[in-house]
């Protein structure tokens, strides 16, 4: 339950500290006094959105701090999971907004993310404002409430997780199928490209040797003639290089016999003769291998043309690049063979998840259909207690043909407030006051089914008066035996039932208007309830009536 609330520098609130008691607390005050500001501040520590416009003094930070007693609500696992200190009697939630607009959140003085604060806040406080009556018309809310009553929320959460997995797998399947389809459309062309390259046998090709051989074949006559001419100049001509060198060697040897100083020249000339003779031998060897072979030349030229054509086709200049391109398209073709395997794996996973979803959907649906008539009776009884003895709400649970995030059911609420009239769609026939009473009954049922430490009702009693207001007050007081109920109300009957009464007022005595909150004593309560009955001029009858309303408490 909410024990204390501290607010600093928030809109019209300069500084506010208030203690809350257990049971039923009512909050009253004139329109515009700041009741909504109080709820806005409270929503901050429950993870609500922070607005810079909510700052009272722009150069000072906003601080909202709430102290809660949570020892009865089994929240220790949440604190352990989020590495937070667990203080069951004095758990503190704090929110700060610094002048720049940046927000900070704390739980027991430990900084936390807004999502953690919100997750904890949802387990501590349920704020119901007047506009939330529209939730009654939304199938998502209707189904969620039915599931809460049917103790189905765990199964629905489990289903939701599996549903997201199922959706993700189907997305993967669609993408892979599209990728495979695109690849299959290109398969014939890729195979043509690969065959074209494989025919070139570039893996076993020495491109430079091929070019050299072709050049020799294309110029064989000129090359042969040149080699023969070189050999003649070296050794075969009447005057040749080797003969001249040998004559020179003979002359040097005679000189070296006269003086050893010339022996080195002799050795060098001998080496030169040996090298030249070797060159000549190689020339003769190469010359003997050069022959005219037009067929071979044509074959090689054809191969060169095919290679150059493929290189040009793919915008490639080097053979190595073509080899790498071949590896790439081979990999693409290999991937095609893997698609079937990958698709099979994903489809098997989808089938497995679908089986689990189907089984869980049956359990969820069964629970919903069993719970619906029980909930209908409780709602009818609750509406009867609020002056609608002939009201009937039908909860129609239908079966869907496919999975949804919450199972395989749709829901439709039909309502009638009058005897002899068939129920019609809720959104068409329920008035604002009837929706308020219906929502109040749902809140009563929910508080008895789910442990919500604190339930805050913001003018949920709008649209009702007289005897119905008195019955509403009785219902709220009864609900307070199961949870802390804080009701912002304009009804004196409800205010009279409160165990604690807080008055919101706005003063304009200083430089700016300021919202204040006061915990009323019994006499002050009587005056405030009388004011609610008769207006600013409080009559004696109103005071007597107010006392009677309080005496019934």
Short mmCIF file of C-alpha atoms in Angstrom, two decimals:
data_model
loop_
_atom_site.label_atom_id
_atom_site.label_comp_id
_atom_site.label_asym_id
_atom_site.label_seq_id
_atom_site.Cartn_x
_atom_site.Cartn_y
_atom_site.Cartn_z
CA UNK A 1 0.00 0.00 0.00
CA UNK A 2 0.99 3.63 -0.50
CA UNK A 3 2.09 5.02 2.87
CA UNK A 4 3.59 8.42 2.08
CA UNK A 5 3.89 10.78 -0.86
CA UNK A 6 6.32 13.68 -1.18
CA UNK A 7 6.07 16.17 -4.06
CA UNK A 8 8.40 19.09 -4.71
CA UNK A 9 8.22 21.75 -7.46
CA UNK A 10 5.57 20.03 -9.57
CA UNK A 11 3.17 22.36 -11.44
CA UNK A 12 1.22 24.18 -8.69
CA UNK A 13 2.72 22.12 -5.88
CA UNK A 14 5.71 23.80 -4.25
CA UNK A 15 6.13 21.31 -1.42
CA UNK A 16 3.71 18.62 -0.34
CA UNK A 17 3.96 15.73 2.12
CA UNK A 18 1.00 13.48 2.78
CA UNK A 19 0.48 10.27 4.72
CA UNK A 20 -1.97 7.67 3.46
CA UNK A 21 -3.76 5.13 5.60
CA UNK A 22 -4.99 1.66 4.76
CA UNK A 23 -8.61 1.03 3.85
CA UNK A 24 -10.71 3.63 2.08
CA UNK A 25 -9.35 7.14 1.47
CA UNK A 26 -11.37 9.81 -0.32
CA UNK A 27 -9.98 12.92 -1.97
CA UNK A 28 -12.27 15.86 -2.64
CA UNK A 29 -11.89 19.45 -3.75
CA UNK A 30 -13.17 22.06 -6.14
CA UNK A 31 -12.70 21.59 -9.87
CA UNK A 32 -9.27 22.97 -10.82
CA UNK A 33 -7.90 22.74 -7.29
CA UNK A 34 -5.25 20.26 -8.38
CA UNK A 35 -6.56 16.73 -7.95
CA UNK A 36 -5.30 15.85 -11.44
CA UNK A 37 -1.92 17.37 -10.55
CA UNK A 38 -1.72 15.00 -7.62
CA UNK A 39 -2.37 12.03 -9.91
CA UNK A 40 0.14 13.37 -12.44
CA UNK A 41 2.83 13.50 -9.79
CA UNK A 42 1.98 10.01 -8.61
CA UNK A 43 2.15 8.68 -12.17
CA UNK A 44 5.78 9.86 -12.38
CA UNK A 45 6.94 7.38 -9.74
CA UNK A 46 4.93 4.69 -11.49
CA UNK A 47 6.95 5.15 -14.68
CA UNK A 48 4.78 7.74 -16.42
CA UNK A 49 6.12 10.19 -18.97
CA UNK A 50 7.96 13.24 -17.59
CA UNK A 51 7.14 16.65 -19.07
CA UNK A 52 9.28 19.77 -18.63
CA UNK A 53 6.02 21.74 -18.52
CA UNK A 54 5.29 19.98 -15.22
CA UNK A 55 8.06 21.93 -13.45
CA UNK A 56 6.98 24.62 -11.02
CA UNK A 57 10.26 26.58 -10.99
CA UNK A 58 12.11 25.97 -14.27
CA UNK A 59 15.53 26.30 -12.63
CA UNK A 60 14.78 23.74 -9.87
CA UNK A 61 14.32 20.00 -10.14
CA UNK A 62 11.06 18.15 -9.65
CA UNK A 63 11.10 15.46 -6.97
CA UNK A 64 8.31 12.96 -6.41
CA UNK A 65 8.83 10.23 -3.85
CA UNK A 66 6.47 7.51 -2.69
CA UNK A 67 6.91 5.14 0.22
CA UNK A 68 5.16 1.76 0.06
CA UNK A 69 4.53 -1.14 2.40
CA UNK A 70 4.79 -4.28 0.23
CA UNK A 71 5.37 -7.07 2.75
CA UNK A 72 2.15 -8.93 1.81
CA UNK A 73 2.66 -9.02 -1.94
CA UNK A 74 5.45 -11.51 -2.68
CA UNK A 75 7.61 -9.02 -4.61
CA UNK A 76 10.99 -10.16 -3.30
CA UNK A 77 11.76 -12.12 -6.52
CA UNK A 78 11.35 -8.90 -8.55
CA UNK A 79 13.89 -7.12 -6.36
CA UNK A 80 16.34 -10.01 -6.59
CA UNK A 81 15.94 -10.20 -10.37
CA UNK A 82 16.73 -6.49 -10.71
CA UNK A 83 19.50 -6.39 -8.06
CA UNK A 84 17.56 -4.05 -5.79
CA UNK A 85 17.53 -3.81 -2.00
CA UNK A 86 14.34 -5.34 -0.63
CA UNK A 87 12.70 -3.36 2.17
CA UNK A 88 9.15 -4.74 2.54
CA UNK A 89 7.94 -2.09 4.98
CA UNK A 90 9.55 1.01 3.49
CA UNK A 91 10.09 0.59 -0.24
CA UNK A 92 10.80 3.98 -1.76
CA UNK A 93 10.15 4.93 -5.42
CA UNK A 94 11.62 8.28 -6.46
CA UNK A 95 11.61 10.28 -9.66
CA UNK A 96 13.60 13.43 -10.35
CA UNK A 97 13.43 15.80 -13.31
CA UNK A 98 16.42 18.14 -13.50
CA UNK A 99 16.20 21.61 -15.12
CA UNK A 100 17.43 20.32 -18.50
CA UNK A 101 14.40 18.01 -18.60
CA UNK A 102 16.36 14.82 -18.05
CA UNK A 103 14.61 12.31 -15.82
CA UNK A 104 16.12 9.96 -13.25
CA UNK A 105 14.43 7.09 -11.42
CA UNK A 106 15.34 5.31 -8.19
CA UNK A 107 14.10 2.35 -6.17
CA UNK A 108 15.38 2.34 -2.60
CA UNK A 109 18.06 4.86 -3.66
CA UNK A 110 19.32 2.59 -6.45
CA UNK A 111 19.16 4.13 -9.95
CA UNK A 112 16.88 2.13 -12.24
CA UNK A 113 15.63 2.37 -15.81
CA UNK A 114 12.17 3.74 -16.45
CA UNK A 115 11.02 0.29 -17.62
CA UNK A 116 12.01 -1.25 -14.25
CA UNK A 117 10.25 1.55 -12.36
CA UNK A 118 7.14 1.10 -14.49
CA UNK A 119 7.16 -2.67 -14.07
CA UNK A 120 7.33 -2.34 -10.29
CA UNK A 121 4.77 0.49 -10.23
CA UNK A 122 2.24 -1.61 -12.14
CA UNK A 123 2.42 -4.18 -9.35
CA UNK A 124 1.89 -1.58 -6.63
CA UNK A 125 -0.74 0.84 -7.91
CA UNK A 126 -3.64 0.65 -10.35
CA UNK A 127 -4.82 4.12 -11.38
CA UNK A 128 -8.22 4.24 -13.03
CA UNK A 129 -9.24 7.57 -14.48
CA UNK A 130 -12.64 8.52 -15.86
CA UNK A 131 -11.62 8.33 -19.52
CA UNK A 132 -10.51 4.73 -18.99
CA UNK A 133 -14.18 3.73 -19.04
CA UNK A 134 -13.65 3.68 -22.80
CA UNK A 135 -11.42 0.63 -22.24
CA UNK A 136 -14.63 -1.32 -21.70
CA UNK A 137 -15.25 -1.04 -25.42
CA UNK A 138 -11.87 -2.43 -26.44
CA UNK A 139 -11.63 -6.20 -27.07
CA UNK A 140 -8.04 -6.25 -25.81
CA UNK A 141 -9.13 -5.01 -22.37
CA UNK A 142 -12.17 -7.28 -22.33
CA UNK A 143 -10.12 -10.35 -23.09
CA UNK A 144 -7.40 -9.39 -20.62
CA UNK A 145 -9.95 -8.97 -17.85
CA UNK A 146 -11.54 -12.32 -18.62
CA UNK A 147 -8.12 -13.95 -18.57
CA UNK A 148 -7.31 -12.38 -15.21
CA UNK A 149 -10.56 -13.74 -13.81
CA UNK A 150 -9.94 -17.17 -15.40
CA UNK A 151 -6.37 -17.31 -13.97
CA UNK A 152 -5.28 -17.46 -17.57
CA UNK A 153 -2.70 -14.66 -17.65
CA UNK A 154 0.30 -16.98 -17.23
CA UNK A 155 -0.82 -19.17 -20.11
CA UNK A 156 -1.57 -16.14 -22.29
CA UNK A 157 1.88 -14.71 -21.57
CA UNK A 158 3.44 -18.04 -22.46
CA UNK A 159 1.35 -18.16 -25.62
CA UNK A 160 2.41 -14.61 -26.52
CA UNK A 161 6.08 -15.55 -26.28
CA UNK A 162 5.58 -18.60 -28.48
CA UNK A 163 3.48 -16.52 -30.88
CA UNK A 164 6.33 -14.03 -31.33
CA UNK A 165 8.70 -16.95 -32.00
CA UNK A 166 6.22 -18.34 -34.53
CA UNK A 167 5.93 -14.96 -36.25
CA UNK A 168 9.71 -14.57 -36.35
CA UNK A 169 10.15 -18.05 -37.84
CA UNK A 170 7.53 -17.34 -40.49
CA UNK A 171 9.30 -14.09 -41.35
CA UNK A 172 12.58 -16.00 -41.68
CA UNK A 173 10.84 -18.59 -43.85
CA UNK A 174 9.34 -15.94 -46.16
CA UNK A 175 12.66 -14.16 -46.56
CA UNK A 176 14.51 -17.39 -47.26
CA UNK A 177 11.86 -18.50 -49.75
CA UNK A 178 12.13 -15.15 -51.54
CA UNK A 179 15.92 -15.40 -51.54
CA UNK A 180 15.73 -18.91 -52.94
CA UNK A 181 13.17 -17.88 -55.57
CA UNK A 182 15.40 -15.02 -56.72
CA UNK A 183 18.41 -17.33 -56.77
CA UNK A 184 16.52 -20.00 -58.72
CA UNK A 185 15.55 -17.41 -61.31
CA UNK A 186 19.27 -16.71 -61.83
CA UNK A 187 20.34 -20.35 -61.61
CA UNK A 188 20.35 -21.11 -65.36
CA UNK A 189 22.36 -17.99 -66.14
CA UNK A 190 24.85 -18.70 -63.32
CA UNK A 191 25.32 -22.27 -64.55
CA UNK A 192 25.88 -20.96 -68.10
CA UNK A 193 28.54 -18.57 -66.78
CA UNK A 194 30.21 -21.36 -64.82
CA UNK A 195 30.21 -23.76 -67.77
CA UNK A 196 31.69 -21.05 -69.97
CA UNK A 197 34.54 -20.48 -67.51
CA UNK A 198 35.08 -24.19 -66.81
CA UNK A 199 35.51 -24.81 -70.54
CA UNK A 200 38.52 -22.49 -70.47
CA UNK A 201 40.19 -24.79 -67.89
CA UNK A 202 41.81 -21.73 -66.33
CA UNK A 203 42.68 -23.66 -63.16
CA UNK A 204 45.33 -25.62 -65.16
CA UNK A 205 46.34 -22.73 -67.42
CA UNK A 206 49.63 -20.79 -67.46
CA UNK A 207 48.48 -17.75 -69.36
CA UNK A 208 51.97 -16.35 -69.91
CA UNK A 209 53.25 -19.65 -71.36
CA UNK A 210 50.23 -19.73 -73.67
CA UNK A 211 50.96 -16.22 -74.90
CA UNK A 212 54.66 -17.03 -75.41
CA UNK A 213 53.93 -20.20 -77.39
CA UNK A 214 51.45 -18.36 -79.60
CA UNK A 215 53.91 -15.56 -80.27
CA UNK A 216 56.58 -18.08 -81.31
CA UNK A 217 54.18 -19.97 -83.57
CA UNK A 218 52.96 -16.80 -85.23
CA UNK A 219 56.56 -15.66 -85.92
CA UNK A 220 58.27 -19.03 -86.38
CA UNK A 221 59.98 -18.27 -89.73
CA UNK A 222 61.46 -14.98 -88.57
CA UNK A 223 62.52 -16.47 -85.23
CA UNK A 224 64.16 -19.50 -86.89
CA UNK A 225 66.03 -17.26 -89.34
CA UNK A 226 67.21 -14.97 -86.55
CA UNK A 227 68.45 -17.83 -84.38
CA UNK A 228 70.34 -19.36 -87.35
CA UNK A 229 71.93 -16.00 -88.09
CA UNK A 230 73.02 -15.59 -84.51
CA UNK A 231 74.59 -19.08 -84.50
CA UNK A 232 76.52 -18.34 -87.67
CA UNK A 233 77.91 -15.15 -86.17
CA UNK A 234 79.00 -17.04 -83.09
CA UNK A 235 80.45 -20.24 -84.61
CA UNK A 236 79.50 -21.23 -88.17
CA UNK A 237 80.59 -18.31 -90.34
CA UNK A 238 83.97 -17.93 -92.03
CA UNK A 239 84.62 -15.20 -89.56
CA UNK A 240 82.87 -15.92 -86.25
CA UNK A 241 83.00 -14.81 -82.67
CA UNK A 242 84.24 -18.07 -81.18
CA UNK A 243 87.10 -18.37 -83.71
CA UNK A 244 88.19 -14.82 -83.03
CA UNK A 245 88.08 -15.36 -79.29
CA UNK A 246 90.09 -18.58 -79.54
CA UNK A 247 92.79 -16.73 -81.56
CA UNK A 248 92.84 -14.02 -78.90
CA UNK A 249 93.18 -16.70 -76.21
CA UNK A 250 96.19 -18.19 -77.97
CA UNK A 251 97.88 -14.78 -78.05
CA UNK A 252 97.17 -14.14 -74.35
CA UNK A 253 98.47 -17.58 -73.34
CA UNK A 254 101.80 -16.84 -75.05
CA UNK A 255 101.98 -13.54 -73.17
CA UNK A 256 101.12 -15.17 -69.84
CA UNK A 257 103.95 -17.64 -70.30
CA UNK A 258 106.26 -14.65 -70.36
CA UNK A 259 104.76 -13.15 -67.18
CA UNK A 260 102.17 -14.55 -64.76
CA UNK A 261 100.70 -11.03 -64.45
CA UNK A 262 98.53 -11.80 -67.49
CA UNK A 263 97.22 -15.16 -66.26
CA UNK A 264 94.00 -13.57 -64.96
CA UNK A 265 93.15 -12.30 -68.44
CA UNK A 266 93.62 -15.78 -69.82
CA UNK A 267 91.16 -17.24 -67.26
CA UNK A 268 88.57 -14.60 -67.96
CA UNK A 269 88.79 -15.12 -71.73
CA UNK A 270 88.45 -18.88 -71.27
CA UNK A 271 85.28 -18.31 -69.24
CA UNK A 272 83.91 -16.04 -71.96
CA UNK A 273 84.57 -18.66 -74.63
CA UNK A 274 82.85 -21.34 -72.53
CA UNK A 275 79.78 -19.04 -71.93
CA UNK A 276 79.55 -18.10 -75.63
CA UNK A 277 79.80 -21.72 -76.64
CA UNK A 278 77.00 -22.58 -74.21
CA UNK A 279 74.84 -19.76 -75.60
CA UNK A 280 75.37 -21.06 -79.09
CA UNK A 281 74.36 -24.55 -78.03
CA UNK A 282 71.12 -23.20 -76.51
CA UNK A 283 70.44 -21.15 -79.65
CA UNK A 284 70.84 -24.28 -81.77
CA UNK A 285 68.60 -26.24 -79.41
CA UNK A 286 65.83 -23.63 -79.50
CA UNK A 287 66.18 -23.22 -83.22
CA UNK A 288 65.68 -26.95 -83.71
CA UNK A 289 62.39 -26.78 -81.79
CA UNK A 290 60.96 -23.83 -83.68
CA UNK A 291 58.70 -25.03 -86.41
CA UNK A 292 55.81 -23.72 -88.40
CA UNK A 293 52.49 -25.16 -87.12
CA UNK A 294 49.51 -23.16 -88.39
CA UNK A 295 46.98 -25.59 -86.87
CA UNK A 296 48.53 -25.30 -83.44
CA UNK A 297 48.71 -21.52 -83.78
CA UNK A 298 45.02 -21.37 -84.78
CA UNK A 299 44.06 -23.57 -81.82
CA UNK A 300 45.97 -21.39 -79.36
CA UNK A 301 44.61 -18.17 -80.87
CA UNK A 302 41.08 -19.52 -80.58
CA UNK A 303 41.66 -20.31 -76.91
CA UNK A 304 43.17 -16.88 -76.30
CA UNK A 305 40.17 -15.24 -77.97
CA UNK A 306 37.73 -17.18 -75.77
CA UNK A 307 39.63 -16.23 -72.63
CA UNK A 308 39.79 -12.54 -73.57
CA UNK A 309 36.10 -12.58 -74.48
CA UNK A 310 35.15 -13.94 -71.04
CA UNK A 311 37.48 -11.48 -69.30
CA UNK A 312 35.92 -8.57 -71.17
CA UNK A 313 32.39 -9.88 -70.57
CA UNK A 314 32.87 -9.78 -66.80
CA UNK A 315 34.95 -6.60 -66.76
CA UNK A 316 37.99 -8.52 -65.53
CA UNK A 317 41.59 -7.91 -66.58
CA UNK A 318 43.50 -10.66 -64.81
CA UNK A 319 43.15 -14.45 -64.88
CA UNK A 320 43.33 -14.57 -61.09
CA UNK A 321 40.27 -12.32 -60.86
CA UNK A 322 38.43 -14.69 -63.18
CA UNK A 323 39.38 -17.63 -60.96
CA UNK A 324 38.00 -15.76 -57.94
CA UNK A 325 34.79 -14.99 -59.85
CA UNK A 326 34.49 -18.71 -60.66
CA UNK A 327 34.78 -19.56 -56.95
CA UNK A 328 32.06 -16.98 -56.20
CA UNK A 329 29.47 -18.35 -58.61
CA UNK A 330 30.31 -21.93 -57.58
CA UNK A 331 29.53 -20.85 -54.01
CA UNK A 332 26.19 -19.36 -55.14
CA UNK A 333 25.23 -22.63 -56.81
CA UNK A 334 26.27 -24.60 -53.73
CA UNK A 335 24.08 -22.29 -51.63
CA UNK A 336 21.08 -23.25 -53.75
CA UNK A 337 21.52 -26.83 -52.61
CA UNK A 338 21.58 -25.64 -48.99
CA UNK A 339 18.35 -23.64 -49.26
CA UNK A 340 16.21 -26.76 -49.28
CA UNK A 341 17.93 -28.00 -46.13
CA UNK A 342 17.57 -24.63 -44.36
CA UNK A 343 13.93 -24.32 -45.42
CA UNK A 344 13.27 -27.79 -44.08
CA UNK A 345 14.80 -26.92 -40.71
CA UNK A 346 12.73 -23.73 -40.36
CA UNK A 347 9.52 -25.46 -41.44
CA UNK A 348 10.14 -28.19 -38.87
CA UNK A 349 10.58 -25.54 -36.16
CA UNK A 350 7.39 -23.80 -37.26
CA UNK A 351 5.46 -27.07 -37.09
CA UNK A 352 6.80 -27.72 -33.61
CA UNK A 353 5.84 -24.24 -32.36
CA UNK A 354 2.44 -24.45 -34.08
CA UNK A 355 1.72 -27.71 -32.27
CA UNK A 356 2.61 -26.11 -28.94
CA UNK A 357 0.53 -23.01 -29.76
CA UNK A 358 -2.47 -25.11 -30.75
CA UNK A 359 -2.34 -27.10 -27.51
CA UNK A 360 -1.97 -23.94 -25.42
CA UNK A 361 -4.72 -22.17 -27.37
CA UNK A 362 -7.16 -24.99 -26.55
CA UNK A 363 -6.34 -24.70 -22.83
CA UNK A 364 -6.73 -20.91 -22.90
CA UNK A 365 -9.99 -21.09 -24.83
CA UNK A 366 -11.41 -23.76 -22.52
CA UNK A 367 -10.60 -21.66 -19.46
CA UNK A 368 -12.15 -18.56 -21.02
CA UNK A 369 -15.37 -20.32 -21.96
CA UNK A 370 -15.66 -21.85 -18.48
CA UNK A 371 -15.00 -18.53 -16.76
CA UNK A 372 -17.28 -16.37 -18.92
CA UNK A 373 -20.66 -17.44 -17.42
CA UNK A 374 -19.25 -17.19 -13.87
CA UNK A 375 -18.01 -13.68 -14.59
CA UNK A 376 -21.35 -12.76 -16.16
CA UNK A 377 -23.13 -13.72 -12.91
CA UNK A 378 -20.72 -11.77 -10.71
CA UNK A 379 -21.14 -8.71 -12.93
CA UNK A 380 -24.94 -9.03 -12.86
CA UNK A 381 -24.88 -9.30 -9.06
CA UNK A 382 -22.56 -6.29 -8.81
CA UNK A 383 -24.72 -4.18 -11.11
CA UNK A 384 -27.77 -5.25 -9.12
CA UNK A 385 -26.10 -3.88 -5.98
CA UNK A 386 -25.65 -0.59 -7.82
CA UNK A 387 -29.32 -0.21 -8.66
CA UNK A 388 -29.39 -2.10 -11.96
CA UNK A 389 -31.28 -5.30 -11.07
CA UNK A 390 -32.24 -6.04 -14.66
CA UNK A 391 -28.79 -5.39 -16.17
CA UNK A 392 -27.19 -8.23 -18.04
CA UNK A 393 -23.77 -8.47 -19.66
CA UNK A 394 -23.14 -11.34 -22.07
CA UNK A 395 -19.52 -12.36 -22.67
CA UNK A 396 -19.36 -14.11 -26.03
CA UNK A 397 -16.10 -15.95 -26.66
CA UNK A 398 -15.71 -16.94 -30.31
CA UNK A 399 -13.16 -19.17 -32.04
CA UNK A 400 -10.68 -17.75 -34.55
CA UNK A 401 -9.34 -19.66 -37.52
CA UNK A 402 -5.79 -18.48 -36.96
CA UNK A 403 -3.42 -17.53 -34.17
CA UNK A 404 -3.56 -14.08 -32.58
CA UNK A 405 -1.14 -12.69 -29.95
CA UNK A 406 -3.49 -13.84 -27.17
CA UNK A 407 -4.72 -17.19 -28.47
CA UNK A 408 -7.40 -18.21 -30.92
CA UNK A 409 -10.41 -16.39 -29.50
CA UNK A 410 -12.34 -13.26 -30.22
CA UNK A 411 -14.57 -11.58 -27.65
CA UNK A 412 -17.78 -9.60 -27.89
CA UNK A 413 -19.70 -8.00 -25.02
CA UNK A 414 -23.44 -7.50 -25.27
CA UNK A 415 -25.36 -5.50 -22.68
CA UNK A 416 -28.82 -4.55 -21.64
CA UNK A 417 -29.88 -2.53 -18.61
CA UNK A 418 -33.60 -3.14 -19.04
CA UNK A 419 -35.86 -6.11 -18.58
CA UNK A 420 -37.41 -7.51 -21.74
CA UNK A 421 -34.71 -6.18 -24.05
CA UNK A 422 -32.21 -8.40 -25.79
CA UNK A 423 -28.55 -7.59 -25.09
CA UNK A 424 -26.94 -5.45 -27.79
CA UNK A 425 -23.28 -4.59 -28.46
CA UNK A 426 -21.99 -2.77 -25.39
CA UNK A 427 -20.63 0.20 -27.31
CA UNK A 428 -24.07 0.91 -28.81
CA UNK A 429 -26.36 0.75 -25.79
CA UNK A 430 -24.42 1.50 -22.56
CA UNK A 431 -24.66 5.09 -21.33
CA UNK A 432 -21.79 6.91 -19.62
CA UNK A 433 -23.24 6.26 -16.17
CA UNK A 434 -23.83 2.60 -16.96
CA UNK A 435 -20.25 2.23 -18.17
CA UNK A 436 -19.00 3.86 -14.96
CA UNK A 437 -20.96 1.39 -12.84
CA UNK A 438 -19.88 -1.52 -15.00
CA UNK A 439 -16.23 -0.52 -14.68
CA UNK A 440 -16.63 -0.13 -10.93
CA UNK A 441 -18.02 -3.66 -10.72
CA UNK A 442 -15.10 -4.95 -12.78
CA UNK A 443 -12.66 -3.19 -10.47
CA UNK A 444 -14.38 -4.78 -7.49
CA UNK A 445 -14.14 -8.23 -9.05
CA UNK A 446 -10.52 -7.65 -10.04
CA UNK A 447 -9.54 -6.54 -6.54
CA UNK A 448 -10.99 -9.73 -5.14
CA UNK A 449 -9.21 -11.90 -7.72
CA UNK A 450 -5.84 -10.18 -8.08
CA UNK A 451 -3.84 -8.64 -5.27
CA UNK A 452 -3.42 -4.97 -6.18
CA UNK A 453 -2.01 -3.19 -3.12
CA UNK A 454 -3.44 0.22 -4.07
CA UNK A 455 -6.36 1.08 -6.34
CA UNK A 456 -6.83 4.76 -7.21
CA UNK A 457 -10.17 5.71 -8.73
CA UNK A 458 -10.37 9.11 -10.41
CA UNK A 459 -14.05 10.13 -10.41
CA UNK A 460 -15.17 6.64 -11.44
CA UNK A 461 -18.53 7.60 -9.92
CA UNK A 462 -19.24 10.25 -12.55
CA UNK A 463 -22.77 10.09 -13.91
CA UNK A 464 -24.43 8.62 -10.83
CA UNK A 465 -26.24 10.19 -7.89
CA UNK A 466 -28.85 9.60 -5.20
CA UNK A 467 -29.43 6.06 -4.06
CA UNK A 468 -26.99 4.68 -6.63
CA UNK A 469 -24.30 6.96 -5.24
CA UNK A 470 -24.92 5.53 -1.78
CA UNK A 471 -24.67 1.98 -3.11
CA UNK A 472 -21.49 2.89 -4.96
CA UNK A 473 -20.04 4.25 -1.73
CA UNK A 474 -20.89 1.03 0.05
CA UNK A 475 -19.24 -1.01 -2.67
CA UNK A 476 -16.05 1.08 -2.52
CA UNK A 477 -15.90 0.74 1.24
CA UNK A 478 -16.29 -3.02 0.90
CA UNK A 479 -13.53 -3.16 -1.70
CA UNK A 480 -11.26 -1.40 0.79
CA UNK A 481 -11.26 -4.50 2.96
CA UNK A 482 -9.19 -6.28 0.29
CA UNK A 483 -7.01 -3.41 -0.93
CA UNK A 484 -6.13 0.21 -0.25
CA UNK A 485 -8.74 2.26 -2.12
CA UNK A 486 -8.12 5.93 -2.88
CA UNK A 487 -11.08 7.57 -4.59
CA UNK A 488 -11.14 11.07 -6.05
CA UNK A 489 -14.84 11.85 -5.89
CA UNK A 490 -17.45 14.55 -6.25
CA UNK A 491 -20.13 12.53 -4.45
CA UNK A 492 -20.85 13.35 -0.78
CA UNK A 493 -22.17 9.80 -0.28
CA UNK A 494 -18.75 8.39 -1.27
CA UNK A 495 -16.88 10.98 0.78
CA UNK A 496 -18.97 10.02 3.81
CA UNK A 497 -17.85 6.40 3.56
CA UNK A 498 -14.15 7.18 3.66
CA UNK A 499 -11.94 6.08 6.52
CA UNK A 500 -9.62 8.96 5.65
CA UNK A 501 -10.48 12.21 3.90
CA UNK A 502 -8.00 14.45 2.05
CA UNK A 503 -9.02 17.89 0.78
CA UNK A 504 -7.28 19.42 -2.23
CA UNK A 505 -7.42 23.20 -2.42
CA UNK A 506 -5.76 25.99 -4.33
CA UNK A 507 -4.56 29.21 -2.73
CA UNK A 508 -3.69 32.39 -4.63
CA UNK A 509 -2.35 34.51 -1.78
CA UNK A 510 1.31 34.58 -2.86
CA UNK A 511 2.97 35.42 -6.15
CA UNK A 512 1.44 32.38 -7.82
CA UNK A 513 -1.36 29.88 -7.26
CA UNK A 514 -0.46 26.87 -5.20
CA UNK A 515 -2.10 23.49 -4.66
CA UNK A 516 -2.35 22.22 -1.09
CA UNK A 517 -3.56 18.99 0.48
CA UNK A 518 -4.99 18.60 3.94
CA UNK A 519 -5.91 15.55 5.98
CA UNK A 520 -9.29 16.43 7.49
CA UNK A 521 -10.36 15.71 11.05
CA UNK A 522 -13.96 14.57 11.70
CA UNK A 523 -15.35 18.11 12.07
CA UNK A 524 -13.56 19.35 8.96
CA UNK A 525 -14.83 16.31 7.10
CA UNK A 526 -18.40 17.12 8.06
CA UNK A 527 -18.03 20.69 6.79
CA UNK A 528 -16.49 19.53 3.49
CA UNK A 529 -19.23 16.94 2.90
CA UNK A 530 -21.87 19.55 3.71
CA UNK A 531 -20.24 21.87 1.15
CA UNK A 532 -20.43 19.08 -1.39
CA UNK A 533 -24.14 18.73 -0.61
CA UNK A 534 -25.19 22.40 -0.66
CA UNK A 535 -22.40 24.46 -2.22
CA UNK A 536 -20.42 27.34 -0.70
CA UNK A 537 -23.33 28.47 1.50
CA UNK A 538 -23.62 25.56 3.88
CA UNK A 539 -27.08 25.04 5.30
CA UNK A 540 -27.98 23.46 8.60
CA UNK A 541 -29.76 20.69 6.72
CA UNK A 542 -26.60 19.99 4.78
CA UNK A 543 -24.61 19.71 8.02
CA UNK A 544 -27.17 17.27 9.43
CA UNK A 545 -27.14 15.27 6.19
CA UNK A 546 -23.34 15.22 6.20
CA UNK A 547 -23.29 13.92 9.75
CA UNK A 548 -25.76 11.21 8.78
CA UNK A 549 -23.60 10.15 5.84
CA UNK A 550 -20.59 9.92 8.14
CA UNK A 551 -22.52 8.04 10.81
CA UNK A 552 -23.37 5.30 8.32
CA UNK A 553 -19.65 4.72 7.87
#
